[in-house]
PDB file of C-alpha atoms and ligand atoms in Angstrom:
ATOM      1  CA  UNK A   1     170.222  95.669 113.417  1.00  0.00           C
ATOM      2  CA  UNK A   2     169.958  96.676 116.747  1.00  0.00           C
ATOM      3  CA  UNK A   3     171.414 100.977 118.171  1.00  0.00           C
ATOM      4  CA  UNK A   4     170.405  99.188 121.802  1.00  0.00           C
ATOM      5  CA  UNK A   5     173.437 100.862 123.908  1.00  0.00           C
ATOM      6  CA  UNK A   6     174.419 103.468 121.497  1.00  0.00           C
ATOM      7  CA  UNK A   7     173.751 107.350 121.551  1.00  0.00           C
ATOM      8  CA  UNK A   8     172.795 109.608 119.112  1.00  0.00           C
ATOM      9  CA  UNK A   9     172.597 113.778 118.878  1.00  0.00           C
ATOM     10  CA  UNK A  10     170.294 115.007 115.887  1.00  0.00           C
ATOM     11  CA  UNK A  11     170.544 118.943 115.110  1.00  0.00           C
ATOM     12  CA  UNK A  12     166.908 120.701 113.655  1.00  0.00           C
ATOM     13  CA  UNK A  13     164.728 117.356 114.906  1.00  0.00           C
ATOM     14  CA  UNK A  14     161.917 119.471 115.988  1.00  0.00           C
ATOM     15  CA  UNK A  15     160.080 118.746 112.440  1.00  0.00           C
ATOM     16  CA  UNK A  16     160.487 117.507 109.319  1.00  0.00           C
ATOM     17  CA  UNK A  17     163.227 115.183 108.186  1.00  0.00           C
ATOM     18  CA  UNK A  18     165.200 115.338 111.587  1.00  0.00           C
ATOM     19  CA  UNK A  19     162.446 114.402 113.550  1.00  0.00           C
ATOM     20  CA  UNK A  20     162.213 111.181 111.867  1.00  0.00           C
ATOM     21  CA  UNK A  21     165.214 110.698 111.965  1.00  0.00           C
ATOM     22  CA  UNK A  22     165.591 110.872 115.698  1.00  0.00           C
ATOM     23  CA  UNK A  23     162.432 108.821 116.029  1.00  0.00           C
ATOM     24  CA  UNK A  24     163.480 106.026 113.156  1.00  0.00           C
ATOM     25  CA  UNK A  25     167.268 105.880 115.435  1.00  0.00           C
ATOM     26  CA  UNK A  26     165.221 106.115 118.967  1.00  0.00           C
ATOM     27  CA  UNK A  27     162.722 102.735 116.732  1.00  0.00           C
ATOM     28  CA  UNK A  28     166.567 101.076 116.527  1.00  0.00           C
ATOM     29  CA  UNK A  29     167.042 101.265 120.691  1.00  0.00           C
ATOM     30  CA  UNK A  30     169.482 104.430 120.646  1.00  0.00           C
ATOM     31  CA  UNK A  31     169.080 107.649 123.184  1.00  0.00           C
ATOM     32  CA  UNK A  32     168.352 110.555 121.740  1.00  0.00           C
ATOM     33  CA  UNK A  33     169.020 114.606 121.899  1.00  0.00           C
ATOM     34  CA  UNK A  34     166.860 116.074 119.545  1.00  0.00           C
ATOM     35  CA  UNK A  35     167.454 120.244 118.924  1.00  0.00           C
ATOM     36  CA  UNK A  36     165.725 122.871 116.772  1.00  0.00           C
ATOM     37  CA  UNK A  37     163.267 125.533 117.139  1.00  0.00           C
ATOM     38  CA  UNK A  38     159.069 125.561 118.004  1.00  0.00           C
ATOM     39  CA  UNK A  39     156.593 125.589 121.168  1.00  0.00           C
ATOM     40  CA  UNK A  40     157.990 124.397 124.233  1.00  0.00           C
ATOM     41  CA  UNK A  41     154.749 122.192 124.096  1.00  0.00           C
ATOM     42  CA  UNK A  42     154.978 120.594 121.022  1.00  0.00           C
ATOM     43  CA  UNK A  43     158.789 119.911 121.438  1.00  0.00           C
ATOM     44  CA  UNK A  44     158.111 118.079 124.881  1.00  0.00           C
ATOM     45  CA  UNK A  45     155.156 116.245 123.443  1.00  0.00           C
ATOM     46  CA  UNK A  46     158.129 114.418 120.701  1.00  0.00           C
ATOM     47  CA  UNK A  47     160.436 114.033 123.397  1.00  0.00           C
ATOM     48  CA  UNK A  48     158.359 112.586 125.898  1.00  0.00           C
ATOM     49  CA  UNK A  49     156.456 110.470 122.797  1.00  0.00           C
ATOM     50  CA  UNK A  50     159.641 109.470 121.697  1.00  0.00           C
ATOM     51  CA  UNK A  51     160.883 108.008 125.110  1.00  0.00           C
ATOM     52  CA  UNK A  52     157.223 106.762 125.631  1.00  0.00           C
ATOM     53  CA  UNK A  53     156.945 104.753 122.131  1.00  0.00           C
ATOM     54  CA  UNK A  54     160.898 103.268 122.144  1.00  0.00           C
ATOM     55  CA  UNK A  55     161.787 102.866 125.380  1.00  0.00           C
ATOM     56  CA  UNK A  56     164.478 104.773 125.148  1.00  0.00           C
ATOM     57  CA  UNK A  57     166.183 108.058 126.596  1.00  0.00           C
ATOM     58  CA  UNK A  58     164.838 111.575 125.097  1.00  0.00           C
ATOM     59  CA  UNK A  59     166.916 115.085 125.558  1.00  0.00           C
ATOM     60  CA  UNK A  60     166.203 118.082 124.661  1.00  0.00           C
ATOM     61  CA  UNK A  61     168.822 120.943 123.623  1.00  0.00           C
ATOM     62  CA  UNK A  62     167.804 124.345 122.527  1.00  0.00           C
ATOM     63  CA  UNK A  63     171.400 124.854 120.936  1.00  0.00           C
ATOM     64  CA  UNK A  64     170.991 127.841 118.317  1.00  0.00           C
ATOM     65  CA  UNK A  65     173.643 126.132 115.068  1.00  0.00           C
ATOM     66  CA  UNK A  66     174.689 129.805 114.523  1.00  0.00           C
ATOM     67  CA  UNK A  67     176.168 129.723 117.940  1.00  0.00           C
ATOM     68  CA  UNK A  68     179.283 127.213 117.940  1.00  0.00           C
ATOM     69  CA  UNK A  69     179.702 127.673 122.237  1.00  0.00           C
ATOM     70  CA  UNK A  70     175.918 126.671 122.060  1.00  0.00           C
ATOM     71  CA  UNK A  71     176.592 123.498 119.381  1.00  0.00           C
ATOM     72  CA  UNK A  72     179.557 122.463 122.151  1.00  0.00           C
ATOM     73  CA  UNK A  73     177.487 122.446 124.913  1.00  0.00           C
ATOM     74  CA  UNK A  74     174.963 120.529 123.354  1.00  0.00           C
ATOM     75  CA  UNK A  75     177.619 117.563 122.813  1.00  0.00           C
ATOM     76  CA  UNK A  76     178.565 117.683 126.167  1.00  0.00           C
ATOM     77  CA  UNK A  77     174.862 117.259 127.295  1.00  0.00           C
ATOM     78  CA  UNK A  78     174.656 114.432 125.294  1.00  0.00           C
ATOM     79  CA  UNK A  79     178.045 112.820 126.510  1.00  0.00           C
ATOM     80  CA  UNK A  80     177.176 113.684 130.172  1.00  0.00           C
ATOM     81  CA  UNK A  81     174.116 112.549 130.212  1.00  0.00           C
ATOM     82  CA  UNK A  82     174.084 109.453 127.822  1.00  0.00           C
ATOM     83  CA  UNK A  83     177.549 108.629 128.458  1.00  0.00           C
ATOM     84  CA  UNK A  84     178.544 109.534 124.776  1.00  0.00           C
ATOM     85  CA  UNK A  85     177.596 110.546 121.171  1.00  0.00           C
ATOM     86  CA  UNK A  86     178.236 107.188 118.836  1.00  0.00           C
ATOM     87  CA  UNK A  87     176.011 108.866 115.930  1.00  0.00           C
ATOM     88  CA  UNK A  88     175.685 112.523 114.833  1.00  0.00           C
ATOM     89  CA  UNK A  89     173.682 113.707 112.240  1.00  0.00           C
ATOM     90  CA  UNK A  90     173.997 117.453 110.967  1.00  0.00           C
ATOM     91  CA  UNK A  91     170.816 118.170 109.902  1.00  0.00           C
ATOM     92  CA  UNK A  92     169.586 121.603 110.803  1.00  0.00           C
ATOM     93  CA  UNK A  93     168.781 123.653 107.450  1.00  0.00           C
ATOM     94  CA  UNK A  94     167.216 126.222 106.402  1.00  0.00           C
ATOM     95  CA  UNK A  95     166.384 128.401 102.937  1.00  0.00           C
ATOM     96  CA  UNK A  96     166.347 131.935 101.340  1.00  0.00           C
ATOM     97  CA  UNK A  97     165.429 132.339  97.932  1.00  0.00           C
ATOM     98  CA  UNK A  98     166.638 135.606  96.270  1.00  0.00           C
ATOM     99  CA  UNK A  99     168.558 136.903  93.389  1.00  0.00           C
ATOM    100  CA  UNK A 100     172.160 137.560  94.071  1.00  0.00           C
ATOM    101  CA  UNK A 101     172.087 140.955  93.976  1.00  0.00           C
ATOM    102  CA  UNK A 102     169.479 141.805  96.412  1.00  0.00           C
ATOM    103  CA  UNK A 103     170.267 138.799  98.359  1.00  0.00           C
ATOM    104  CA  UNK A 104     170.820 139.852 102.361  1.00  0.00           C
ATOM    105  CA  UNK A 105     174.144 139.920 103.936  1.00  0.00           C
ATOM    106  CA  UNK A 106     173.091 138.412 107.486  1.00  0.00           C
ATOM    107  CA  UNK A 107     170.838 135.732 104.969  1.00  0.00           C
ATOM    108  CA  UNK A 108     174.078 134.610 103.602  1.00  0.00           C
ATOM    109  CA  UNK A 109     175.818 134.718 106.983  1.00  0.00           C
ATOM    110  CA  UNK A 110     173.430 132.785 108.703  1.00  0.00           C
ATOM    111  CA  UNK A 111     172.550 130.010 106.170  1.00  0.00           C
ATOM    112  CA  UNK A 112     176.201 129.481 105.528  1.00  0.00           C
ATOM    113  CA  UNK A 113     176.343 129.561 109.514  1.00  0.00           C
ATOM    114  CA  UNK A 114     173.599 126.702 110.183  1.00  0.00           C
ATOM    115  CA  UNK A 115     173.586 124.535 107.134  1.00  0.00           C
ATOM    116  CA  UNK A 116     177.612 124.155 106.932  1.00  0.00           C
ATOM    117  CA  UNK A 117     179.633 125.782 109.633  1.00  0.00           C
ATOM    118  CA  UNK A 118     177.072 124.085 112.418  1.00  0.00           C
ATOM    119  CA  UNK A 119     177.998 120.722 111.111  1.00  0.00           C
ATOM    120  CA  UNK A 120     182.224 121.026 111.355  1.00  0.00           C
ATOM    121  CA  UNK A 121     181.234 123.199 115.142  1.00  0.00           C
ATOM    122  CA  UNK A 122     179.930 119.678 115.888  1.00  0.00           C
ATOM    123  CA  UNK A 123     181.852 117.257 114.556  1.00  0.00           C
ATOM    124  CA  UNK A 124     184.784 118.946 116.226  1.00  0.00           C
ATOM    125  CA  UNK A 125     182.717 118.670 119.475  1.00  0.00           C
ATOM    126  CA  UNK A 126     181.916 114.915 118.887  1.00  0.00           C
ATOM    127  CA  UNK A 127     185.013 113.569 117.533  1.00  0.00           C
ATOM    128  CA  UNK A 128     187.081 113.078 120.495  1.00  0.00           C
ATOM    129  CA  UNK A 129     184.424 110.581 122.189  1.00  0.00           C
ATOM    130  CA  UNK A 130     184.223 108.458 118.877  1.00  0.00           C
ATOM    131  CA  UNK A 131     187.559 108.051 118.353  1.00  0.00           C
ATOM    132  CA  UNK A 132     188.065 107.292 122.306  1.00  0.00           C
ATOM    133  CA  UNK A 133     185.496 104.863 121.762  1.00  0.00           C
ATOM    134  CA  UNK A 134     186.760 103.289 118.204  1.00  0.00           C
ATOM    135  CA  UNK A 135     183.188 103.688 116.501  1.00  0.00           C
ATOM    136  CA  UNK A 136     181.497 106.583 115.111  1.00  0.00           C
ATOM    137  CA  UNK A 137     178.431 107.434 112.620  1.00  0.00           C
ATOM    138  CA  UNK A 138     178.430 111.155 111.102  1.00  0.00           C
ATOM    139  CA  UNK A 139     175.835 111.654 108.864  1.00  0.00           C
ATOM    140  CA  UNK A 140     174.809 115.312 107.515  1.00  0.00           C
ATOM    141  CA  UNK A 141     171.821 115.966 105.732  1.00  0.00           C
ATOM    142  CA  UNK A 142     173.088 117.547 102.040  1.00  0.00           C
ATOM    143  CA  UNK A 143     170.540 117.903  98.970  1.00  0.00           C
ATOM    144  CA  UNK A 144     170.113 117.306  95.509  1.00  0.00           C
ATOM    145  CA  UNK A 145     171.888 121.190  95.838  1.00  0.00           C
ATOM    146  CA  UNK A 146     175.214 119.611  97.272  1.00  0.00           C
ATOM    147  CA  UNK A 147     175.213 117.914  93.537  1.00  0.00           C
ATOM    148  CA  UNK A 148     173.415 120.813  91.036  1.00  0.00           C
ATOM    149  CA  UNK A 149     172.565 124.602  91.148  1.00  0.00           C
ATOM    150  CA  UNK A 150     169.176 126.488  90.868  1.00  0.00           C
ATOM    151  CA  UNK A 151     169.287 130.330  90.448  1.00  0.00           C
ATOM    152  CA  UNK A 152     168.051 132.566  93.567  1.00  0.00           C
ATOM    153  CA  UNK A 153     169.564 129.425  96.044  1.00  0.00           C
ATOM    154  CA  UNK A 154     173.285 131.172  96.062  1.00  0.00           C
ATOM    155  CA  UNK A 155     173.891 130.532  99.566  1.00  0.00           C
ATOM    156  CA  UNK A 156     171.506 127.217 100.210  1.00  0.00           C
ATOM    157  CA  UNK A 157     173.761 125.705  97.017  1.00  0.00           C
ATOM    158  CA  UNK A 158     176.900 126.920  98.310  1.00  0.00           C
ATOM    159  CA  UNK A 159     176.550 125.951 101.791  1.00  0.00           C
ATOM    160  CA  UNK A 160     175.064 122.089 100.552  1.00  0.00           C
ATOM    161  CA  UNK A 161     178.570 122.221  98.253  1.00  0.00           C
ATOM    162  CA  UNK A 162     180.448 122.655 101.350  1.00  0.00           C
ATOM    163  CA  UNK A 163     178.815 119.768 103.247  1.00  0.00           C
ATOM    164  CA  UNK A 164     179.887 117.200 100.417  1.00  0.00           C
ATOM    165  CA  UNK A 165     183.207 118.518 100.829  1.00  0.00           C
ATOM    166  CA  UNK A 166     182.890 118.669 104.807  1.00  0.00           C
ATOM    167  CA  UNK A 167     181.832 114.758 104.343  1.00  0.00           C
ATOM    168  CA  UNK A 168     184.475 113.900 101.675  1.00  0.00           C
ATOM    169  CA  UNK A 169     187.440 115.272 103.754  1.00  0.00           C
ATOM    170  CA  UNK A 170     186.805 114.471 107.789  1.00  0.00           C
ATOM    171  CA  UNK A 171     186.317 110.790 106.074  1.00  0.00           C
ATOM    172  CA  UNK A 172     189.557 110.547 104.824  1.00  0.00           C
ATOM    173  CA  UNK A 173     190.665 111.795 108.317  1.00  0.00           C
ATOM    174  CA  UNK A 174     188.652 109.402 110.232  1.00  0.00           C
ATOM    175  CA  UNK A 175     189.205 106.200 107.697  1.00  0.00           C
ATOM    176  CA  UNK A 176     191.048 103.808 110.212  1.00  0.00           C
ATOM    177  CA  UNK A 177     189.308 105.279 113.517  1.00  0.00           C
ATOM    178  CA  UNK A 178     186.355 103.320 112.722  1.00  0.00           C
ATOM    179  CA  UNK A 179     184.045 106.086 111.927  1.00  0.00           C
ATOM    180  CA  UNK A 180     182.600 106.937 108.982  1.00  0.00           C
ATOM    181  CA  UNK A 181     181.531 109.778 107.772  1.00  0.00           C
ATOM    182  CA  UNK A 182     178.954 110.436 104.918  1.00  0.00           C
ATOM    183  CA  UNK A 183     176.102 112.701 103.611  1.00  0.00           C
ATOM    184  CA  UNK A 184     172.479 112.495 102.233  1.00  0.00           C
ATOM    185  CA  UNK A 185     170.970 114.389  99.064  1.00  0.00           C
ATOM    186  CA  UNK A 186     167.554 114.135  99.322  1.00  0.00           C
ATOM    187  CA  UNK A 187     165.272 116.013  96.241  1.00  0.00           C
ATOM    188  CA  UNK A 188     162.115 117.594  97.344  1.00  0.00           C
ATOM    189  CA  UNK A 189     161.077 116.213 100.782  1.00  0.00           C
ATOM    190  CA  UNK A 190     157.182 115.989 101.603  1.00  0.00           C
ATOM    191  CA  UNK A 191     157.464 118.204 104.807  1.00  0.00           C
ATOM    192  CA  UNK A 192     154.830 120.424 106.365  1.00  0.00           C
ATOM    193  CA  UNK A 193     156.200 123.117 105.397  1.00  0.00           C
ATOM    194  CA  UNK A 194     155.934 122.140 101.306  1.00  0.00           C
ATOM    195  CA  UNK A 195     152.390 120.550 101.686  1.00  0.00           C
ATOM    196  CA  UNK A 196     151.329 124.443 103.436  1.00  0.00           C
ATOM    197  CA  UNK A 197     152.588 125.857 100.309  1.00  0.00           C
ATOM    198  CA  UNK A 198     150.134 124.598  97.606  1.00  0.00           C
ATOM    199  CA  UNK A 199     146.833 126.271  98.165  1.00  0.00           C
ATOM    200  CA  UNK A 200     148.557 129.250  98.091  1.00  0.00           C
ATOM    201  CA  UNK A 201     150.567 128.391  94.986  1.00  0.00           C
ATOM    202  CA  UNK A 202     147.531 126.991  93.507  1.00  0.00           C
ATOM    203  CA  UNK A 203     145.915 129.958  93.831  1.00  0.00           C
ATOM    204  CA  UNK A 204     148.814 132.674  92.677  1.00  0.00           C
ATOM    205  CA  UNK A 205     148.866 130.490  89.726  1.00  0.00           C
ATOM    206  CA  UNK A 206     145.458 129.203  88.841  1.00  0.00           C
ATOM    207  CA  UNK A 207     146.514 125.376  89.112  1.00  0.00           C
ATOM    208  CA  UNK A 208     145.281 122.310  89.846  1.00  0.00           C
ATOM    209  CA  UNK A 209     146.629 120.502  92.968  1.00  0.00           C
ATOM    210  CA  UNK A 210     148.530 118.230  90.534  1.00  0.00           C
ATOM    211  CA  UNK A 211     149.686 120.685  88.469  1.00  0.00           C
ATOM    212  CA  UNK A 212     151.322 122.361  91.453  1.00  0.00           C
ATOM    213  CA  UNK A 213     152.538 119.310  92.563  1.00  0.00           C
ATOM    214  CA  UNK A 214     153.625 118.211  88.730  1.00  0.00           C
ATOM    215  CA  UNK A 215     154.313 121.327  87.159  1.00  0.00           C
ATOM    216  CA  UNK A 216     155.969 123.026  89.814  1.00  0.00           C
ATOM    217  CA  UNK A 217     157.177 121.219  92.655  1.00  0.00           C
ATOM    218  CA  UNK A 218     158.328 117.987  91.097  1.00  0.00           C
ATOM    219  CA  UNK A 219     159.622 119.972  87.439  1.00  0.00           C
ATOM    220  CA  UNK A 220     163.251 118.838  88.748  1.00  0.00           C
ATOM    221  CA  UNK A 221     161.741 114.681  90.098  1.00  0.00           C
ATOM    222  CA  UNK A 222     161.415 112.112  87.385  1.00  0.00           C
ATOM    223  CA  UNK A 223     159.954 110.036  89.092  1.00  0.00           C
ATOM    224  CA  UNK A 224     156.907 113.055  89.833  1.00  0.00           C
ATOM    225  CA  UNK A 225     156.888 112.073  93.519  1.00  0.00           C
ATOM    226  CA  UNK A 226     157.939 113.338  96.674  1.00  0.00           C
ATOM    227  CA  UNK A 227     160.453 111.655  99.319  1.00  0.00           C
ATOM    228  CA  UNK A 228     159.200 111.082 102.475  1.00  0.00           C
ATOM    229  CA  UNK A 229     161.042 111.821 105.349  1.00  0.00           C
ATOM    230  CA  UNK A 230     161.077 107.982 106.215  1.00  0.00           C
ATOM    231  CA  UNK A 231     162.828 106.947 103.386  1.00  0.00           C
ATOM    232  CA  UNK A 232     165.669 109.236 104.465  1.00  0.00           C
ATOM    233  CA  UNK A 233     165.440 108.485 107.822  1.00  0.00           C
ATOM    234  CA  UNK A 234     166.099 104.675 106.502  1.00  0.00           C
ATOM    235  CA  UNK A 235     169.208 105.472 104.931  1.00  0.00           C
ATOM    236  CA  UNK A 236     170.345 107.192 108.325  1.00  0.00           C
ATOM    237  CA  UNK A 237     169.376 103.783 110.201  1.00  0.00           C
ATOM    238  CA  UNK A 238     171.286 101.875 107.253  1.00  0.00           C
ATOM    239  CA  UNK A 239     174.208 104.227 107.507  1.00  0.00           C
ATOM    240  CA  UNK A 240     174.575 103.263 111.245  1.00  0.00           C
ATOM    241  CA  UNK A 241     174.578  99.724 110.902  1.00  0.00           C
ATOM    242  CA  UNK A 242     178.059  97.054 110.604  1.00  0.00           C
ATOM    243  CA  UNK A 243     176.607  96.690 107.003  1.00  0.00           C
ATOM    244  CA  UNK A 244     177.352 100.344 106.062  1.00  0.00           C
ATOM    245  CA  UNK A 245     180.934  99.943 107.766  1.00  0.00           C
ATOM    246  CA  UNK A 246     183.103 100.295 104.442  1.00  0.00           C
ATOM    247  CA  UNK A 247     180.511 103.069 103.198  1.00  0.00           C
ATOM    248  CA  UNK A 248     182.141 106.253 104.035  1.00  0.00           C
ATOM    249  CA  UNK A 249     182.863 109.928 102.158  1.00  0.00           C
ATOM    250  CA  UNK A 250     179.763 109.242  99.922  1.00  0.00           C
ATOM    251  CA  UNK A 251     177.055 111.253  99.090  1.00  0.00           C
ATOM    252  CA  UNK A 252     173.881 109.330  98.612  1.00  0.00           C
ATOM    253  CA  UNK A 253     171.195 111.006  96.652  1.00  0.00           C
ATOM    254  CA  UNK A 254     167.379 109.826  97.267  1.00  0.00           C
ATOM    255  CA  UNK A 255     166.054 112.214  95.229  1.00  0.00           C
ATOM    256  CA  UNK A 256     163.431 110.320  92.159  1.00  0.00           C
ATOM    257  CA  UNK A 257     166.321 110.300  89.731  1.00  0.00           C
ATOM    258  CA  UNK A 258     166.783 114.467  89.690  1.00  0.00           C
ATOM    259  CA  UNK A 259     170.557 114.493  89.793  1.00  0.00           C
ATOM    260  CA  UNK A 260     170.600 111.562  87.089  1.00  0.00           C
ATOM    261  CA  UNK A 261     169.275 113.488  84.040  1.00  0.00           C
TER     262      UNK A 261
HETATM  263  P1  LIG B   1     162.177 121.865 108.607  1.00  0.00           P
HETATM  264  O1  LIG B   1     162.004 123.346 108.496  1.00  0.00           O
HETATM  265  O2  LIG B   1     160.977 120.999 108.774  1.00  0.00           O
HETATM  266  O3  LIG B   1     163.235 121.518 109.782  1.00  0.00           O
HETATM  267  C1  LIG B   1     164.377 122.313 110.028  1.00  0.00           C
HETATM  268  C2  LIG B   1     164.820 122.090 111.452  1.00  0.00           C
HETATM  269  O4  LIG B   1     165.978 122.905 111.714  1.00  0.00           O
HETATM  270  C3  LIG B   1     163.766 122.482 112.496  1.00  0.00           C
HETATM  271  O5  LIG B   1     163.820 121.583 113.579  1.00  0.00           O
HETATM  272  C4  LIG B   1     164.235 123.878 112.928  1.00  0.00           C
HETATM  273  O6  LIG B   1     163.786 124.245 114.238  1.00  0.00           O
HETATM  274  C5  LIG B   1     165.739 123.659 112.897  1.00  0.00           C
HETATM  275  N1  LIG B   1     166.499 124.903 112.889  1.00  0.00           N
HETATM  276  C6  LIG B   1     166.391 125.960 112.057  1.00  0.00           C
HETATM  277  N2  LIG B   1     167.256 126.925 112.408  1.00  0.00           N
HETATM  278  C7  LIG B   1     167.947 126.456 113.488  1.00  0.00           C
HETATM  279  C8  LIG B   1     168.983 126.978 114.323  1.00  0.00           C
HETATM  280  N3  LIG B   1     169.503 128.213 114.128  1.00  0.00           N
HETATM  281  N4  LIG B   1     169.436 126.223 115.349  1.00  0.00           N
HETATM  282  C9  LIG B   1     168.905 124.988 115.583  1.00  0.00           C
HETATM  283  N5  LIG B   1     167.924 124.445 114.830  1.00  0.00           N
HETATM  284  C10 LIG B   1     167.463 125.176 113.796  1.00  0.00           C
HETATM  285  O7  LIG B   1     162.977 121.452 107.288  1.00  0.00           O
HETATM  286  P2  LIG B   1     163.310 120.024 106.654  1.00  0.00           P
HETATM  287  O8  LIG B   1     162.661 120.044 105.320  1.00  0.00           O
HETATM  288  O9  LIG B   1     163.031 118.901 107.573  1.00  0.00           O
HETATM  289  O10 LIG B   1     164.893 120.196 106.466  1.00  0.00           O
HETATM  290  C11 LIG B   1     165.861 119.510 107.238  1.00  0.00           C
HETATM  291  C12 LIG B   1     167.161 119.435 106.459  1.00  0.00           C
HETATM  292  O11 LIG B   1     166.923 118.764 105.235  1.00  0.00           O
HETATM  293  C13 LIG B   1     167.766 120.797 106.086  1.00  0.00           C
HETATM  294  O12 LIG B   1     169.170 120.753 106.198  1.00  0.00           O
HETATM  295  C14 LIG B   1     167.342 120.968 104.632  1.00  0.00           C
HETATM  296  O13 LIG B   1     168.229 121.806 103.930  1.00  0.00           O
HETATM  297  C15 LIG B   1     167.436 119.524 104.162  1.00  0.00           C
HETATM  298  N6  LIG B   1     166.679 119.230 102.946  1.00  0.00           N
HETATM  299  C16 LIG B   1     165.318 119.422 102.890  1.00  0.00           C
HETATM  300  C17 LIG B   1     164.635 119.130 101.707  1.00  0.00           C
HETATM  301  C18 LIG B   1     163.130 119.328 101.561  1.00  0.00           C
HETATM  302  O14 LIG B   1     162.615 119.278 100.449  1.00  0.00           O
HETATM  303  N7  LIG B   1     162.369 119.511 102.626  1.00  0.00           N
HETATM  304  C19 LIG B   1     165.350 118.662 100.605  1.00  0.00           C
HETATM  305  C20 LIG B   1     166.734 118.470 100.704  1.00  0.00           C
HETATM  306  C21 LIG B   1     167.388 118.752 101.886  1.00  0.00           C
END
């Protein structure tokens, strides 16, 4: 399976799972705009890495997803300068833990604003070209919290909720345009940002490594293991290939079994 000729935009692909899966569609022969926060340095170094290693074409966009002008310009970068956006993938995220009653106002406003409003500013931005064009992969990154609750995650729940709706509904619009439309419910990812936590968990708790990782971290996994960000970048590259054509509206959990018990 080949993205040679195709284009692709990927929200929060500075780190974590949207880096890889910018790099793992860039692997497949597809352009690139990657977005999200960090050092100018660092974010050049993947962009210019990523053109170096794939041969392919490498944007940046600085687009803030609480900002919907800012999410509409960043299509049209991508359309002007690739010639169009054949794959999107909503995948900027991010969390606040607190209970309900002390949890912010602008927390709630701007979770709700970048992990589900950001993805419908886009898809309204990118949806013209694909159905110009007759061909179309949107892909949003969910969680296992699109499918279950956990207490103190009100709005990170809510707004995961509202992207398996999001999915569910523009697919039903989109069903004979030839693009589909479908989202990803990963468990607990292996990112940076959960391997920096376990010293420091280790030591509030007076745990082993493993327990931390056993005990704490994977209470909710079965199979007591983390995802890696590859294996959900893989079911992004599957997504976008003639394979996954009839696949569309689902939500596709790769999260070691949590949402089956
Ligand atoms: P991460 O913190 O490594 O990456 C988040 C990305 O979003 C970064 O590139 C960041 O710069 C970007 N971002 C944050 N705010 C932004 C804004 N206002 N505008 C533009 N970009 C912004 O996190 P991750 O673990 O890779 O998470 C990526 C997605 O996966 C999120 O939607 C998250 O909810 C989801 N997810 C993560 C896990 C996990 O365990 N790590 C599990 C399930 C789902």
């Amino acid at each position: 399976m080949s993205l040679k000729s195709k284009s692709a935009v990927v929200t929060g692909s500075t780190s974590g799972i949207g880096l890889a899966i910018a790099r793992a569609l860039a692997k497949e022969g597809a352009n690139v705009l990657i977005n999200g926060f960090g050092k100018p340095e660092d974010i050049e170094k993947e962009r210019a890495g990523i053109e170096a290693e794939f041969g392919v074409k490498a944007i940046y966009s600085g687009a803030d997803m609480t900002k919907p002008d800012q999410i509409a310009e960043m299509i049209a970068l991508a359309e002007t300068t690739f010639g169009a956006v054949d794959v999107l993938v909503n995948n900027a995220g991010i969390q606040f833990v607190s209970p309900v009653e002390s949890f912010p106002t602008e927390k709630w406003d701007q979770i709700i604003a970048i992990n589900l409003s950001s993805a419908f500013h886009a898809i309204h931005a990118a949806v013209p070209g694909m159905k110009a064009r007759g061909w179309g992969r949107i892909i949003s990154t969910a969680s296992a919290h699109s499918l279950v609750g956990s207490p103190f995650k009100s709005a990170y729940v809510a707004a995961k909720h509202g992207i398996a709706g999001l999915t569910k509904s523009i697919a039903l619009e989109l069903a004979t345009n030839g693009i589909t439309v479908n989202c990803i419910s990963p468990g607990y990812v292996w990112t940076p940002l959960v391997e920096s936590q376990i010293p420091d968990t280790m030591k509030a708790r007076n745990l082993t490594r493993e327990q931390v990782i056993n005990d704490v971290l994977l209470a909710a996994q079965p199979t007591k293991q983390f995802v890696t960000v590859e294996e959900v970048a893989a079911v992004v590259v599957f997504l976008c290939s003639d394979a996954a054509k009839q696949m569309t509206g689902a939500n596709l959990s790769v999260d070691g079994g949590w949402t089956a018990a």
